[in-house]
Short mmCIF file of C-alpha atoms and ligand atoms in Angstrom, two decimals:
data_model
loop_
_atom_site.label_atom_id
_atom_site.label_comp_id
_atom_site.label_asym_id
_atom_site.label_seq_id
_atom_site.Cartn_x
_atom_site.Cartn_y
_atom_site.Cartn_z
CA MET V 1 -35.57 -53.80 9.22
CA THR V 2 -32.69 -56.29 9.12
CA VAL V 3 -29.84 -56.21 11.60
CA PHE V 4 -27.62 -55.22 8.66
CA SER V 5 -29.73 -52.17 7.63
CA ARG V 6 -30.13 -51.13 11.26
CA SER V 7 -26.37 -51.04 11.75
CA LEU V 8 -25.92 -49.17 8.44
CA LEU V 9 -28.39 -46.52 9.65
CA ALA V 10 -26.54 -46.21 12.93
CA ALA V 11 -23.22 -45.82 11.13
CA GLY V 12 -24.76 -43.19 8.83
CA ALA V 13 -26.15 -41.26 11.77
CA SER V 14 -22.84 -41.19 13.60
CA PHE V 15 -21.06 -40.16 10.33
CA ALA V 16 -23.50 -37.29 9.79
CA PHE V 17 -22.94 -36.19 13.39
CA ALA V 18 -19.13 -36.06 12.89
CA VAL V 19 -19.21 -33.76 9.80
CA PRO V 20 -18.99 -30.01 10.62
CA LEU V 21 -22.18 -28.12 9.71
CA ALA V 22 -20.42 -25.61 7.43
CA ALA V 23 -16.83 -25.57 6.23
CA GLN V 24 -14.82 -22.42 7.00
CA THR V 25 -13.59 -20.42 4.04
CA GLU V 26 -9.88 -19.61 4.19
CA ILE V 27 -8.92 -16.00 3.49
CA LYS V 28 -5.34 -15.59 2.33
CA ILE V 29 -4.22 -12.02 3.03
CA GLY V 30 -0.91 -10.94 1.48
CA TYR V 31 1.14 -7.78 2.07
CA ALA V 32 4.69 -6.56 1.48
CA LEU V 33 5.72 -5.66 5.02
CA ALA V 34 6.13 -7.38 8.39
CA GLU V 35 3.33 -8.22 10.82
CA ASP V 36 4.42 -5.37 13.13
CA SER V 37 4.23 -2.76 10.31
CA HIS V 38 1.29 -0.48 9.46
CA TYR V 39 0.12 -3.14 6.96
CA GLY V 40 0.39 -5.93 9.54
CA VAL V 41 -1.53 -3.91 12.12
CA ALA V 42 -4.27 -3.17 9.57
CA ALA V 43 -4.44 -6.83 8.44
CA LYS V 44 -4.80 -8.01 12.06
CA THR V 45 -7.57 -5.47 12.75
CA PHE V 46 -9.33 -6.51 9.54
CA GLU V 47 -9.21 -10.17 10.59
CA GLU V 48 -10.46 -9.43 14.12
CA VAL V 49 -13.50 -7.45 12.95
CA VAL V 50 -14.44 -9.95 10.22
CA LEU V 51 -14.24 -12.86 12.69
CA GLU V 52 -16.14 -10.92 15.34
CA GLN V 53 -18.98 -10.12 12.94
CA THR V 54 -19.21 -13.35 10.96
CA GLY V 55 -18.62 -16.01 13.62
CA GLU V 56 -17.28 -19.23 12.17
CA ASP V 57 -17.56 -18.40 8.46
CA PHE V 58 -13.88 -17.61 7.78
CA SER V 59 -10.34 -18.38 8.86
CA PHE V 60 -7.36 -16.14 8.01
CA THR V 61 -3.85 -17.01 6.85
CA HIS V 62 -1.43 -14.07 6.73
CA PHE V 63 1.38 -13.82 4.17
CA PRO V 64 3.45 -10.83 5.38
CA SER V 65 6.83 -9.65 4.01
CA SER V 66 5.95 -10.32 0.33
CA GLY V 67 5.25 -13.99 1.16
CA LEU V 68 3.05 -14.21 -1.96
CA GLY V 69 5.44 -12.19 -4.19
CA GLY V 70 5.57 -8.55 -5.27
CA GLU V 71 2.50 -6.32 -5.07
CA ARG V 72 1.70 -6.73 -8.77
CA ASP V 73 1.81 -10.55 -8.44
CA VAL V 74 -0.55 -10.43 -5.46
CA ILE V 75 -3.04 -8.16 -7.24
CA GLU V 76 -3.01 -10.52 -10.23
CA GLY V 77 -3.67 -13.38 -7.75
CA LEU V 78 -6.75 -11.50 -6.56
CA GLN V 79 -7.99 -11.16 -10.13
CA LEU V 80 -7.53 -14.90 -10.65
CA GLY V 81 -9.21 -15.72 -7.33
CA THR V 82 -6.14 -17.49 -5.88
CA VAL V 83 -5.67 -14.80 -3.17
CA GLU V 84 -8.62 -13.23 -1.35
CA VAL V 85 -7.36 -9.99 0.25
CA THR V 86 -4.38 -7.66 0.08
CA ILE V 87 -3.15 -4.35 1.42
CA VAL V 88 -0.97 -2.64 -1.18
CA SER V 89 0.70 0.66 -1.96
CA SER V 90 -0.31 2.67 -5.01
CA GLY V 91 2.88 1.33 -6.64
CA THR V 92 1.34 -0.71 -9.43
CA LEU V 93 -2.33 0.26 -8.99
CA ALA V 94 -2.22 2.66 -11.96
CA ASN V 95 -1.48 -0.37 -14.15
CA PHE V 96 -4.92 -1.73 -13.19
CA VAL V 97 -6.97 1.47 -12.77
CA PRO V 98 -5.07 4.35 -14.42
CA GLU V 99 -7.09 7.04 -12.55
CA THR V 100 -5.40 6.10 -9.23
CA GLY V 101 -2.19 7.71 -10.56
CA VAL V 102 -3.51 11.19 -9.83
CA PHE V 103 -2.78 10.68 -6.11
CA ASP V 104 0.85 9.79 -6.91
CA ILE V 105 1.58 13.28 -8.24
CA PRO V 106 4.39 14.87 -6.20
CA PHE V 107 3.65 17.86 -3.95
CA LEU V 108 -0.12 17.33 -4.39
CA PHE V 109 -1.10 17.14 -0.72
CA ARG V 110 -0.16 19.62 2.04
CA ASP V 111 -0.36 17.13 4.91
CA LEU V 112 -1.92 13.84 6.03
CA GLY V 113 -5.24 15.50 6.92
CA HIS V 114 -5.54 16.96 3.41
CA ALA V 115 -4.79 13.59 1.78
CA ARG V 116 -7.18 11.67 4.03
CA SER V 117 -10.07 14.03 3.37
CA VAL V 118 -9.61 13.86 -0.43
CA LEU V 119 -9.31 10.04 -0.41
CA ASP V 120 -12.35 9.64 1.86
CA GLY V 121 -14.31 12.24 -0.16
CA PRO V 122 -16.04 11.93 -3.55
CA ILE V 123 -12.85 12.04 -5.68
CA GLY V 124 -11.24 9.15 -3.79
CA GLN V 125 -14.44 7.13 -3.49
CA ASP V 126 -15.23 7.42 -7.23
CA ILE V 127 -11.83 5.93 -8.00
CA LEU V 128 -12.42 3.00 -5.60
CA GLU V 129 -15.54 2.09 -7.58
CA LYS V 130 -13.55 1.63 -10.79
CA PHE V 131 -11.82 -1.49 -9.45
CA ASP V 132 -14.91 -3.68 -9.94
CA ALA V 133 -14.43 -3.45 -13.70
CA VAL V 134 -10.99 -5.13 -13.48
CA GLY V 135 -11.68 -8.20 -11.33
CA LEU V 136 -11.02 -6.46 -8.01
CA HIS V 137 -13.15 -4.91 -5.29
CA ALA V 138 -11.61 -1.92 -3.47
CA LEU V 139 -12.82 -1.62 0.12
CA ALA V 140 -10.98 1.50 1.30
CA TRP V 141 -7.98 3.77 0.91
CA GLY V 142 -5.30 3.33 3.55
CA GLU V 143 -1.95 5.07 3.69
CA GLN V 144 1.77 4.83 4.33
CA GLY V 145 2.65 8.50 4.91
CA PHE V 146 4.82 10.90 2.88
CA ARG V 147 7.75 9.40 0.98
CA HIS V 148 11.36 10.45 1.70
CA ILE V 149 14.63 9.64 -0.07
CA THR V 150 17.31 7.37 1.43
CA ASN V 151 20.64 6.65 -0.26
CA ASN V 152 24.27 5.68 0.22
CA ARG V 153 25.93 8.26 -2.08
CA ASN V 154 25.47 11.70 -0.53
CA ALA V 155 23.25 13.94 1.56
CA ILE V 156 20.54 15.60 -0.55
CA ASN V 157 19.69 19.30 -0.25
CA THR V 158 19.16 20.42 -3.85
CA PRO V 159 18.12 18.80 -7.15
CA ALA V 160 21.83 18.86 -8.10
CA ASP V 161 22.42 16.29 -5.34
CA VAL V 162 20.21 13.68 -7.06
CA GLN V 163 21.75 14.01 -10.53
CA GLY V 164 22.49 10.50 -11.80
CA LEU V 165 21.48 8.93 -8.47
CA LYS V 166 20.49 5.31 -9.08
CA LEU V 167 17.19 5.47 -7.26
CA ARG V 168 14.78 2.55 -7.02
CA THR V 169 11.21 3.69 -7.65
CA MET V 170 7.97 1.75 -7.55
CA GLU V 171 6.71 0.48 -10.91
CA ASN V 172 4.69 3.67 -11.15
CA PRO V 173 4.72 5.92 -14.24
CA VAL V 174 3.90 9.08 -12.25
CA HIS V 175 6.88 8.66 -9.92
CA LEU V 176 9.12 7.65 -12.79
CA ALA V 177 8.29 10.83 -14.73
CA ALA V 178 9.08 12.98 -11.66
CA PHE V 179 12.50 11.42 -10.97
CA ASN V 180 13.45 11.52 -14.64
CA ALA V 181 12.56 15.23 -14.75
CA MET V 182 14.63 15.79 -11.57
CA GLY V 183 17.72 14.33 -13.26
CA ALA V 184 18.00 11.17 -11.14
CA ALA V 185 18.49 7.74 -12.73
CA PRO V 186 15.27 6.03 -11.57
CA THR V 187 15.06 2.23 -11.69
CA PRO V 188 11.53 0.81 -11.32
CA MET V 189 11.74 -2.41 -9.33
CA ALA V 190 9.41 -4.73 -7.40
CA TRP V 191 9.90 -4.39 -3.64
CA PRO V 192 11.21 -7.94 -2.94
CA GLU V 193 14.34 -7.16 -5.01
CA VAL V 194 15.19 -3.85 -3.33
CA ILE V 195 17.31 -4.85 -0.31
CA SER V 196 19.57 -7.24 -2.25
CA SER V 197 19.97 -4.64 -5.04
CA MET V 198 21.18 -2.15 -2.41
CA GLN V 199 23.57 -4.67 -0.90
CA GLN V 200 25.01 -5.41 -4.34
CA GLY V 201 25.30 -1.69 -5.21
CA VAL V 202 22.90 -2.03 -8.17
CA ILE V 203 21.01 0.98 -6.77
CA ASP V 204 22.20 3.87 -4.56
CA GLY V 205 18.89 4.52 -2.88
CA GLN V 206 15.14 4.36 -2.78
CA GLU V 207 12.22 6.40 -1.48
CA ASN V 208 9.54 5.35 1.00
CA PRO V 209 7.69 6.75 4.02
CA LEU V 210 9.04 6.54 7.60
CA SER V 211 6.56 3.70 8.26
CA VAL V 212 8.48 1.55 5.76
CA ILE V 213 12.01 2.85 6.47
CA VAL V 214 11.62 2.11 10.20
CA SER V 215 9.76 -1.22 9.98
CA VAL V 216 12.06 -2.68 7.29
CA LYS V 217 15.16 -1.33 9.11
CA LEU V 218 16.47 0.33 5.95
CA ASP V 219 19.07 2.00 8.21
CA GLU V 220 20.97 -1.31 8.00
CA VAL V 221 21.57 -0.77 4.27
CA GLN V 222 21.25 3.01 3.80
CA LYS V 223 23.29 5.89 5.24
CA TYR V 224 21.48 9.14 4.34
CA LEU V 225 17.83 10.00 4.94
CA THR V 226 16.47 13.19 3.38
CA LEU V 227 13.06 14.24 4.68
CA SER V 228 11.86 15.34 1.27
CA GLY V 229 8.16 14.46 1.71
CA HIS V 230 8.04 14.73 -2.08
CA VAL V 231 4.90 12.63 -2.48
CA TYR V 232 2.09 11.16 -0.39
CA SER V 233 1.88 7.37 -0.48
CA PRO V 234 -1.67 6.00 -0.46
CA ALA V 235 -2.40 2.35 0.22
CA MET V 236 -5.50 0.29 -0.55
CA LEU V 237 -7.43 -2.61 0.93
CA LEU V 238 -8.40 -4.80 -2.00
CA VAL V 239 -10.52 -7.95 -2.25
CA SER V 240 -10.70 -10.47 -5.08
CA LYS V 241 -13.84 -9.75 -7.14
CA PRO V 242 -14.70 -13.47 -7.65
CA PHE V 243 -14.41 -13.95 -3.87
CA TRP V 244 -16.45 -10.77 -3.14
CA GLU V 245 -19.25 -11.93 -5.41
CA GLY V 246 -19.55 -15.17 -3.39
CA LEU V 247 -20.24 -13.29 -0.12
CA ASN V 248 -23.74 -12.68 1.22
CA ASP V 249 -24.93 -9.19 2.22
CA GLU V 250 -24.13 -9.61 5.94
CA GLN V 251 -20.63 -10.84 5.13
CA LYS V 252 -20.07 -7.89 2.74
CA ALA V 253 -21.19 -5.46 5.47
CA ALA V 254 -18.75 -7.11 7.90
CA PHE V 255 -15.88 -6.73 5.40
CA GLU V 256 -16.74 -3.05 4.90
CA ALA V 257 -16.82 -2.39 8.65
CA ALA V 258 -13.55 -4.31 9.06
CA ALA V 259 -11.89 -2.25 6.31
CA ALA V 260 -12.92 1.02 7.99
CA ASP V 261 -11.41 -0.16 11.30
CA ALA V 262 -8.28 -1.45 9.53
CA VAL V 263 -7.74 1.95 7.90
CA GLY V 264 -8.19 3.62 11.30
CA ALA V 265 -5.50 1.33 12.76
CA MET V 266 -3.18 1.95 9.79
CA ARG V 267 -3.52 5.73 10.03
CA GLY V 268 -2.98 5.57 13.80
CA TYR V 269 0.25 3.65 13.21
CA VAL V 270 1.38 6.18 10.59
CA ASP V 271 0.63 9.10 12.96
CA GLY V 272 2.79 7.42 15.62
CA ILE V 273 5.73 6.70 13.33
CA GLU V 274 5.61 10.21 11.80
CA ALA V 275 6.13 11.51 15.35
CA SER V 276 8.83 9.06 16.48
CA GLY V 277 10.42 7.66 13.29
CA VAL V 278 13.10 10.30 12.69
CA GLU V 279 14.48 9.95 16.24
CA THR V 280 14.49 6.16 15.90
CA LEU V 281 16.43 6.33 12.63
CA LYS V 282 18.95 8.85 14.04
CA GLU V 283 19.50 6.56 17.03
CA ARG V 284 20.11 3.69 14.62
CA GLY V 285 22.85 5.77 12.97
CA MET V 286 21.28 7.38 9.89
CA GLU V 287 22.39 10.87 8.85
CA VAL V 288 19.15 12.80 8.57
CA ASN V 289 18.39 16.19 7.01
CA ALA V 290 15.02 17.86 6.44
CA LEU V 291 14.35 19.98 3.34
CA SER V 292 13.21 23.52 4.15
CA ALA V 293 10.14 24.97 2.39
CA ASP V 294 12.46 26.78 -0.09
CA GLU V 295 14.45 23.61 -0.78
CA LYS V 296 11.22 21.70 -1.43
CA ALA V 297 10.11 24.46 -3.80
CA ALA V 298 13.35 23.98 -5.76
CA PHE V 299 12.56 20.25 -6.14
CA GLN V 300 9.03 21.06 -7.23
CA ALA V 301 10.35 23.55 -9.81
CA SER V 302 12.76 20.89 -11.13
CA ILE V 303 9.85 18.64 -12.16
CA GLN V 304 7.73 21.25 -13.99
CA SER V 305 8.05 19.31 -17.27
CA ALA V 306 6.49 16.25 -15.57
CA TYR V 307 3.48 18.33 -14.48
CA GLU V 308 2.65 19.02 -18.14
CA GLY V 309 2.27 15.24 -18.60
CA TYR V 310 0.21 14.91 -15.40
CA TYR V 311 -2.17 17.66 -16.51
CA LYS V 312 -2.61 15.95 -19.87
CA THR V 313 -3.27 12.53 -18.31
CA TYR V 314 -5.46 13.48 -15.35
CA GLY V 315 -6.83 16.92 -16.32
CA GLU V 316 -5.41 20.17 -14.95
CA ASP V 317 -8.77 21.03 -13.34
CA LEU V 318 -8.85 17.80 -11.34
CA VAL V 319 -5.24 18.19 -10.16
CA LYS V 320 -5.84 21.81 -9.16
CA SER V 321 -9.11 20.97 -7.40
CA ILE V 322 -7.27 18.35 -5.29
CA VAL V 323 -4.53 20.86 -4.43
CA ALA V 324 -7.16 23.42 -3.43
CA ALA V 325 -9.33 20.98 -1.40
CA GLU V 326 -9.68 21.79 2.31
O1 LIG P 1 8.06 1.01 -2.19
C1 LIG P 1 7.15 0.16 -2.31
O2 LIG P 1 7.13 -0.65 -3.25
C2 LIG P 1 6.02 0.16 -1.29
O3 LIG P 1 5.96 1.38 -0.63
C3 LIG P 1 6.14 -1.01 -0.30
C4 LIG P 1 7.39 -0.92 0.53
C5 LIG P 1 6.12 -2.34 -1.05
C6 LIG P 1 4.95 -1.00 0.65
O4 LIG P 1 3.76 -1.13 -0.03
#
């Protein structure tokens, strides 16, 4: 061996030594709310469990507060494989898997326990499986809580109080049908546009659960909060299908375990905010009223025409079996 080849070998050996054994895969996780929201808490838990169970395989970069765009943009990013993971509301999910819309029907669930058991049971799990056909892999249902109306025009006690109210809704056909039937003037809009539209008076109000109203500080731009609880708001932990298909079995099992813990953390956060959120918002200056059972019944009666459409789309038997579930 010449001096030259010996030094080449030595250089090669030291080069090989300097290269890391396996490159880490970056996971971009996008969500619409801040890091201290129910989504942020779930995303952090998800990261912790994945890292704990997979060692050095992955690194996480968080994009909170719609840092990757509206929820529809992020889901499309997952389909393309440019984003790996997201936590989203059911806002635009029905545009990808129409069956998810059944859970957006107003006055479907009695309480959080009822919703959680249906989503975790066969009806909810069957719907999760449908996402694989559209370039996505659904890991678990999460949640935001029950949605309530906020606005700047007037306090709301009866359906007459929402007549003509310019109310931002999610880009969700089930919600849109309900608010149209109620006599409001619903405006579907992606979340990143909502605050500026309120500031400019383009919309009078919006509807979201306490988890969102508190964490986004909607009290800074909205005066009235009506605890209408008109609809449960599911969320979902979604993974890009092209990314999912590249994982090995151990990594998939770690993602599944991480999703279960993330949902536990999200539901824990929602339980806490359901207990404390109204007081917080009153202290911040919002005028709050809660609809009585009779007042809620009047709102439900005002959207009877929308139920005819829901029964046609989702099947009356399915809707009634969800309502009757324990
Ligand atoms: O109202 C919505 O669009 C959603 O509830 C939000 C705030 C983006 C959270 O997913």
